[in-house]
Amino acid sequence: MAPKEAKAVAPAKTDNKGKKGKKGRKFSNSLLADGVRRYAPGKLAQRRKQFQLKNVKSVKKPKKAKVAISVVKKIGGAKNGGERTVMLRKNKSYLPTKRYVKKRAAKSLFRNHKRNTRQSLKPGKVLILLAGRHKGKRVVLLKVLKTGLLLVTGPFELNACPLRRIAQNYVIATKTRLNLKSFKVPKHINDRYFRRVVPKREPRGERDIFAKKEFKYVPSEQRKTDQKTVDAAVLKAIKAHKDGRLVTRYLKSMFSLRTNQYPHRMLF
């Protein structure tokens, strides 16, 4: 059998015919694959310079005057060369001998952060402490301080727990609540109120090396007065409660768990 003759394949027709630009160049948008052209319509218009405005005279911008970088100064003396080129603006390598660094103010200070407290932690609620030297005691919540810590009190007469701050993570909120709406905590009782001032050490030359002086905290008279004022308002609210005697016994008792008792299954 005679071999079949190969038929000549006609080239694919293109819709966009080549156009000549200003310089006489020919731009063709050839077909790379089925339905895919070499240039996108926007790119093709850019190559043909179709986006330029016509009949608009180009305005030449005035040239900026060159700014001098250095200055030639005359120098006296026989062997100094007579002239010296000095830079008007010194490079970064030329640093002053004394650096004046301005401290940048912090944008978001820790004390300005927003504090989120649980909805169950409202003034007057009876709480159970889970940490600290008074853990296991039941206390009364007075208010939430600016730092997010809780201001609580025993009262001191019932369970010997004074005015203290504690984080909400170490607290269990009970359903018992006292009415403290008429009482407002004094403004000076804030986070700064609980700062302890440690006395300064004596100079080495004057102090005795072998003498051991340990700092022992003693509450001030202001602290004692504030404690009595707050406790009086809390005790008054306890008496006004319908179950006042039961609440008093509840605050005096300690919290503890026995075997087969799980806090997440209990209602307080």
XYZ file of C-alpha atoms in Angstrom:
268
model
C 0.000 0.000 0.000
C 1.208 3.443 -0.876
C 1.798 5.748 2.072
C -0.800 8.470 2.584
C 0.263 11.954 1.728
C 0.465 14.375 4.687
C -1.959 17.216 4.412
C -0.724 20.731 5.067
C -2.383 22.293 8.152
C -3.438 25.906 7.712
C -2.265 28.301 10.480
C -4.854 29.383 13.067
C -6.530 32.644 12.250
C -6.197 35.438 14.776
C -8.888 38.001 15.391
C -6.537 40.820 16.397
C -4.416 41.843 13.434
C -1.020 43.352 14.021
C -0.882 47.104 14.278
C 2.095 49.335 13.861
C 3.094 51.688 16.662
C 4.601 55.149 16.345
C 8.059 53.757 15.692
C 6.781 51.316 13.095
C 6.923 48.254 15.343
C 4.356 45.531 14.814
C 2.505 44.122 17.856
C 0.711 40.821 17.345
C -1.402 39.080 19.937
C -0.619 35.501 18.993
C -2.650 32.529 20.139
C -0.768 30.468 22.741
C -3.479 27.866 23.343
C -7.200 27.418 22.760
C -8.730 30.752 23.833
C -5.502 32.007 25.463
C -3.754 35.013 23.908
C -0.219 36.184 24.492
C -1.234 39.581 25.849
C -4.259 40.622 27.872
C -6.410 43.445 26.406
C -4.970 45.980 28.856
C -1.392 44.937 28.196
C -1.954 45.045 24.444
C -3.376 48.585 24.650
C -0.361 49.592 26.726
C 2.044 48.256 24.104
C 0.188 50.041 21.329
C 0.100 53.224 23.441
C -3.633 53.599 23.077
C -3.968 55.016 26.585
C -2.083 58.239 25.835
C -4.023 61.483 25.507
C -3.966 63.141 22.113
C -3.560 66.830 21.245
C -2.136 67.613 24.695
C 1.080 69.564 24.879
C 3.548 68.182 27.391
C 4.497 70.718 30.040
C 8.142 70.601 30.969
C 8.774 70.759 34.685
C 11.390 73.263 35.785
C 14.600 71.675 36.884
C 15.352 71.836 40.559
C 18.398 73.780 41.551
C 21.183 71.598 42.844
C 21.786 71.874 46.551
C 25.367 72.215 47.623
C 26.631 69.275 49.684
C 29.967 70.700 50.703
C 31.609 74.091 51.177
C 35.225 75.068 50.539
C 36.711 76.959 53.464
C 39.989 78.792 53.558
C 42.460 77.741 56.204
C 45.383 79.763 57.400
C 48.840 78.397 57.974
C 51.810 77.673 55.742
C 51.469 73.866 55.570
C 47.660 73.433 55.853
C 46.940 73.492 52.127
C 45.054 76.804 52.146
C 41.643 75.234 51.519
C 39.555 72.436 52.937
C 36.277 70.891 51.801
C 33.735 70.611 54.632
C 30.472 68.650 54.384
C 27.389 70.726 55.167
C 25.516 67.698 56.461
C 27.610 65.237 58.408
C 27.231 61.530 57.831
C 25.862 59.183 60.457
C 29.353 58.072 61.398
C 29.917 61.471 62.977
C 28.093 61.075 66.271
C 28.020 63.634 69.072
C 30.021 62.894 72.195
C 26.935 63.117 74.417
C 23.765 61.451 73.223
C 20.386 62.844 74.182
C 17.941 59.981 73.761
C 14.286 60.814 74.270
C 12.341 58.058 75.938
C 9.287 57.018 74.008
C 6.109 56.998 76.049
C 4.503 53.580 76.253
C 1.367 53.391 74.115
C -0.436 50.768 76.161
C 0.514 50.562 79.818
C -0.360 47.505 81.852
C -2.383 49.564 84.313
C -4.553 50.862 81.438
C -5.486 47.407 80.145
C -9.118 46.393 80.234
C -9.961 43.943 83.043
C -12.684 41.347 82.585
C -14.253 39.825 85.691
C -16.768 37.025 85.978
C -20.408 38.010 86.137
C -20.850 36.140 89.415
C -18.292 38.397 91.156
C -20.445 41.297 92.324
C -20.056 43.435 95.476
C -21.584 41.730 98.502
C -21.003 38.172 97.277
C -19.613 35.613 99.739
C -16.481 34.013 98.285
C -14.327 31.026 99.212
C -10.565 31.623 99.104
C -8.512 28.866 97.468
C -4.988 30.284 97.852
C -2.897 32.375 100.218
C -2.457 32.249 103.962
C -6.246 32.584 104.443
C -7.222 29.796 102.037
C -10.349 27.909 103.010
C -11.955 30.964 104.619
C -15.170 32.535 103.461
C -14.992 36.275 102.832
C -17.166 39.105 101.497
C -16.374 40.848 98.200
C -16.297 44.653 98.494
C -15.328 45.771 94.969
C -13.132 45.062 91.942
C -10.003 47.232 91.846
C -8.529 48.875 88.750
C -5.877 46.159 88.345
C -8.580 43.467 88.216
C -7.875 42.179 91.740
C -10.741 41.624 94.164
C -10.940 43.568 97.420
C -12.284 41.254 100.141
C -12.696 41.232 103.910
C -13.552 38.528 106.475
C -14.877 40.471 108.358
C -11.922 40.426 110.724
C -14.133 39.907 113.789
C -15.583 36.676 112.410
C -12.682 34.819 110.784
C -9.584 37.062 111.299
C -9.266 37.833 107.567
C -8.395 41.534 107.078
C -8.753 43.715 103.974
C -6.940 41.848 101.240
C -6.559 41.647 97.467
C -6.857 38.383 95.593
C -7.086 37.299 91.949
C -10.411 35.960 90.679
C -8.745 32.668 89.628
C -8.307 31.699 93.286
C -11.897 32.284 94.332
C -15.191 30.342 94.289
C -18.319 32.501 94.178
C -21.286 31.302 96.250
C -24.979 32.120 95.851
C -25.062 34.035 99.145
C -24.990 37.796 98.705
C -25.199 40.680 101.150
C -26.801 44.032 100.395
C -23.921 46.560 100.316
C -25.528 49.100 97.968
C -25.709 51.787 100.665
C -22.014 51.361 101.586
C -19.250 52.833 99.416
C -15.648 51.803 99.886
C -13.414 54.835 100.650
C -11.583 56.156 97.587
C -8.143 55.942 99.191
C -8.467 52.139 99.486
C -7.025 51.217 96.088
C -4.087 49.233 94.732
C -1.579 51.807 95.957
C -3.053 51.497 99.465
C -1.637 47.951 99.820
C 1.971 48.823 98.938
C 4.448 48.088 101.710
C 7.248 50.558 102.346
C 10.459 48.683 103.183
C 12.984 50.761 105.197
C 16.273 51.582 103.489
C 19.440 49.745 104.476
C 22.095 51.500 106.475
C 25.467 52.254 104.833
C 28.050 49.481 105.049
C 30.380 51.486 107.223
C 27.794 52.081 109.961
C 25.816 48.832 110.107
C 26.896 45.764 112.030
C 27.730 42.783 109.844
C 26.601 40.137 112.367
C 23.393 41.858 113.427
C 20.361 40.376 111.649
C 17.535 42.857 111.247
C 14.473 41.315 109.675
C 11.667 43.543 108.440
C 8.378 42.707 110.104
C 5.147 44.169 108.781
C 2.964 45.977 111.296
C -0.394 47.460 110.204
C -0.611 51.216 110.515
C -3.217 53.095 112.518
C -4.898 54.190 109.266
C -5.197 50.537 108.239
C -6.782 49.595 111.576
C -9.289 52.447 111.354
C -10.283 51.515 107.798
C -10.691 47.874 108.842
C -13.133 48.815 111.601
C -15.108 51.098 109.270
C -15.489 48.443 106.577
C -16.260 45.638 109.023
C -18.987 47.701 110.710
C -20.789 48.130 107.365
C -20.430 44.412 106.514
C -21.670 43.259 109.929
C -24.645 45.596 109.592
C -25.476 44.005 106.212
C -25.202 40.519 107.763
C -27.681 41.413 110.504
C -30.081 42.848 107.916
C -29.989 39.558 105.947
C -32.965 37.231 106.435
C -30.589 34.378 107.386
C -28.179 36.554 109.357
C -27.267 33.996 112.039
C -26.716 31.283 109.446
C -24.488 33.606 107.367
C -22.450 34.447 110.474
C -21.815 30.753 111.175
C -21.103 30.208 107.474
C -18.411 32.912 107.456
C -16.792 31.548 110.624
C -16.520 27.991 109.277
C -13.684 26.766 107.062
C -14.154 25.209 103.641
C -12.893 21.654 103.182
C -13.611 18.621 101.017
C -14.073 15.022 102.075
C -13.662 11.868 100.045
C -15.966 11.516 97.043
C -16.684 15.261 97.061
C -15.920 17.059 93.800
C -16.112 20.884 93.542
C -17.355 20.854 89.937
C -20.409 18.830 91.023
C -21.228 20.976 94.055
C -23.446 24.041 94.374
C -22.182 26.762 96.694
